[in-house]
C-alpha angles and dihedrals in degrees: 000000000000131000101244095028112117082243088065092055101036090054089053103048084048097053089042088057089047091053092045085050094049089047091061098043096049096043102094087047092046075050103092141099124253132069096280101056094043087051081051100052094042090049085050108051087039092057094048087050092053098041086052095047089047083050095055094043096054092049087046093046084044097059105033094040093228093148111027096192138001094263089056091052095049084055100261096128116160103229093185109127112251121217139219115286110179126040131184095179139258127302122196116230129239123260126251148108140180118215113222129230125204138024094302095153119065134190107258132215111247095283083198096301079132080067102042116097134219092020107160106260134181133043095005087215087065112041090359130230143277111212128197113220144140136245119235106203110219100192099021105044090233128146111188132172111243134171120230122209111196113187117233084256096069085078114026110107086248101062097034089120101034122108117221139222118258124213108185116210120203128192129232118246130319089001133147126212081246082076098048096052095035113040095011093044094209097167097032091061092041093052091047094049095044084049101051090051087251088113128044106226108295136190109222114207114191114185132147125251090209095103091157123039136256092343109103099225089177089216097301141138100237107203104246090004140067114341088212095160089050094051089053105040092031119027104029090059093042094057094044093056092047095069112009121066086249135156114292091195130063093244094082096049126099129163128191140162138160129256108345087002087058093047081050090052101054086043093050091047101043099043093040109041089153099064101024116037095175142041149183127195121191104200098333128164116238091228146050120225136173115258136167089281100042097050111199099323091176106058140217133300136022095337094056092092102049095047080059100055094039092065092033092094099202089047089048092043080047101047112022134044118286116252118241089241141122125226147176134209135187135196134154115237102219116033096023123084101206100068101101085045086053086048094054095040089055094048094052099054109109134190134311079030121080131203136193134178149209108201106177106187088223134043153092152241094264135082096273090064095041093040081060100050089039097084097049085049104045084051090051099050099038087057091059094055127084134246134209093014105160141347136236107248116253092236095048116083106212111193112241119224119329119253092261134141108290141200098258144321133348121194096170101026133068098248129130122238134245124283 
């Protein structure tokens, strides 16, 4: 009987309604004076409190996928990296980029750099750097908080007019870039793969997906509401290459998240080839559908329909042209729902489209599990991006990083400390 089977629940909230019976059976009896039948009543009222509360949190666990097994919740979780186990080969991306106009990148407060561990400190051209900004939304209105991992390269004297890939990292719902630095470990990964010579230098790019709290806009353009998708596949990109030396052509764009950042992530890539060429999705569902925190996000009236089936991803592999993009997906195959979804999905990509995978066969809908899987994905995607891809002119000043909170230390950069 697993953790998060229906057994598992059913036999809880059974055993919850038996407590509660007995309870009220017992309770005349539990009524009288005298110490023992104080110490019964308090026992049990004590024991039907506990066996609701265990009934509720395995509903709760059930649903929302925290602990995928009993192991995991008594504290045994396995924390070796896990590898790809299914490929379906490599796509090029299409080619295209839009040049940004404007300060669409601003320095940022600390948003708690000061608590995350294991940032790169020290000279930048020698572990790199991790800036706080925010992202000024040209079409949409949006600010958002985002992190910004820059490579050693970015300032050492032989890259200084090279542009970078750019892997871009969302968070679930409703999700911070505090969790993506801290519990997904987003920079730390990136600057030990790039290190150890398993990554080509790399931007990382950690920004939430939330632009509206607390409404959940799962990445879509609500008519009369939040554009979500536009800000992501338009003015993010816009604003970075406005002021980083990074990729002008979708071929050096990922993007990639976990949960409701993963299923982002598919959408982004498959509905805009032409700005994101490769994803990853950490647990992510195939389609969006309207919830208690997403509200309607379609819309009313005869487009309604169609806004539906454009962000349901089978229904888009079944009945449009496949995209000329790679992607990979992960899901475990026992604590974990979404497995037989991740199956299908695989089996339904089609050329010029790829597809990978990472299928544990343990896991769950929590950080341990994605950390895992974080390591095998970040090498994937960075190998279907391109560097170097272009070069500054000589004759074109591009402005390096803005003067913004960093990860640590300076010495030769004009960059502020840590708080």
């Amino acid at each position: 009987m697993g953790l998060t089977s229906e057994t598992t629940v059913y036999v809880m909230a059974a055993l919850a309604a038996v407590c509660v019976a007995l309870l009220v059976w017992l309770w005349p009896r539990l009524a009288r004076q005298g110490l023992r039948p104080v110490l019964g009543r308090l026992a049990a009222v004590g024991v039907t409190q506990v066996t609701i509360i265990a009934a509720c949190g395995c509903w709760l666990n059930s649903s929302y996928q925290f602990f995928g097994s009993w192991g995991e919740l008594f504290g045994h979780v396995d924390t070796a990296p896990v590898g790809i186990t299914q490929a379906a080969g490599r796509g090029d991306g299409v080619v295209t980029g839009v040049a940004a106009k404007g300060a669409l990148l601003q320095p940022a407060g600390d948003q708690q750099l000061s608590r995350v561990t294991g940032l790169p400190t020290g000279p930048a051209a020698v572990n790199g750097r991790v800036e706080s900004v925010k992202v000024i939304g040209r079409r949409t209105g949006v600010v958002d908080p985002a992190l910004v991992y820059l490579p050693p390269q970015y300032f050492q004297k032989a890259y200084h007019r090279q542009r970078f890939p750019v892997i871009v990292a969302l968070s679930g719902y409703p999700g911070s870039v505090f969790n993506l630095a801290q519990y997904l470990r987003v920079p730390q990964t990136a600057g030990a793969l790039q290190k150890s010579g398993q990554m080509q230098p790399t931007i990382m790019v950690m920004i939430r997906p939330t632009i509206a709290p607390p409404r959940d806009t799962e990445c879509v353009n609500v008519p009369g509401g939040p554009q979500a998708e536009t800000f992501l596949a338009k003015d993010l990109p816009d604003a970075l290459k406005s002021t980083y030396r990074v990729g002008h052509y979708a071929s050096s764009w990922g993007v990639m998240g976990y949960s409701s950042g993963g299923s982002c992530a598919l959408q982004l890539t498959m509905r805009n080839p032409g700005v994101y060429t490769t994803a990853g999705a950490l647990s992510p569902d195939y389609k969006v559908k309207d919830d208690p925190t997403t509200g309607n996000l379609f819309g009313s009236g005869l487009g309604r329909v169609n806004r539906v089936n454009g962000h349901d991803l089978m229904w888009r592999l079944k009945h449009l042209p496949a995209p000329q993009v790679s992607v990979l997906v992960a899901e475990s195959k026992h604590g974990e729902r979404g497995y037989p979804q991740t199956l299908a999905f695989i089996k339904a990509v089609k050329a010029p489209m790829r597809v990978v995978s990472i299928l544990p066969d343990q896991g769950s809908h929590n950080f341990p599990t994605w950390t895992r899987e974080m390591p095998a994905t970040l090498k994937w995607m960075n190998q279907q991006l391109t560097f170097p891809q272009d070069v500054v002119p000589r004759q074109h000043h591009t402005p390096g990083p803005t003067k913004v909170r960093a990860s640590g230390p300076e010495p030769s950069e004009a960059a502020t400390k840590d708080k």
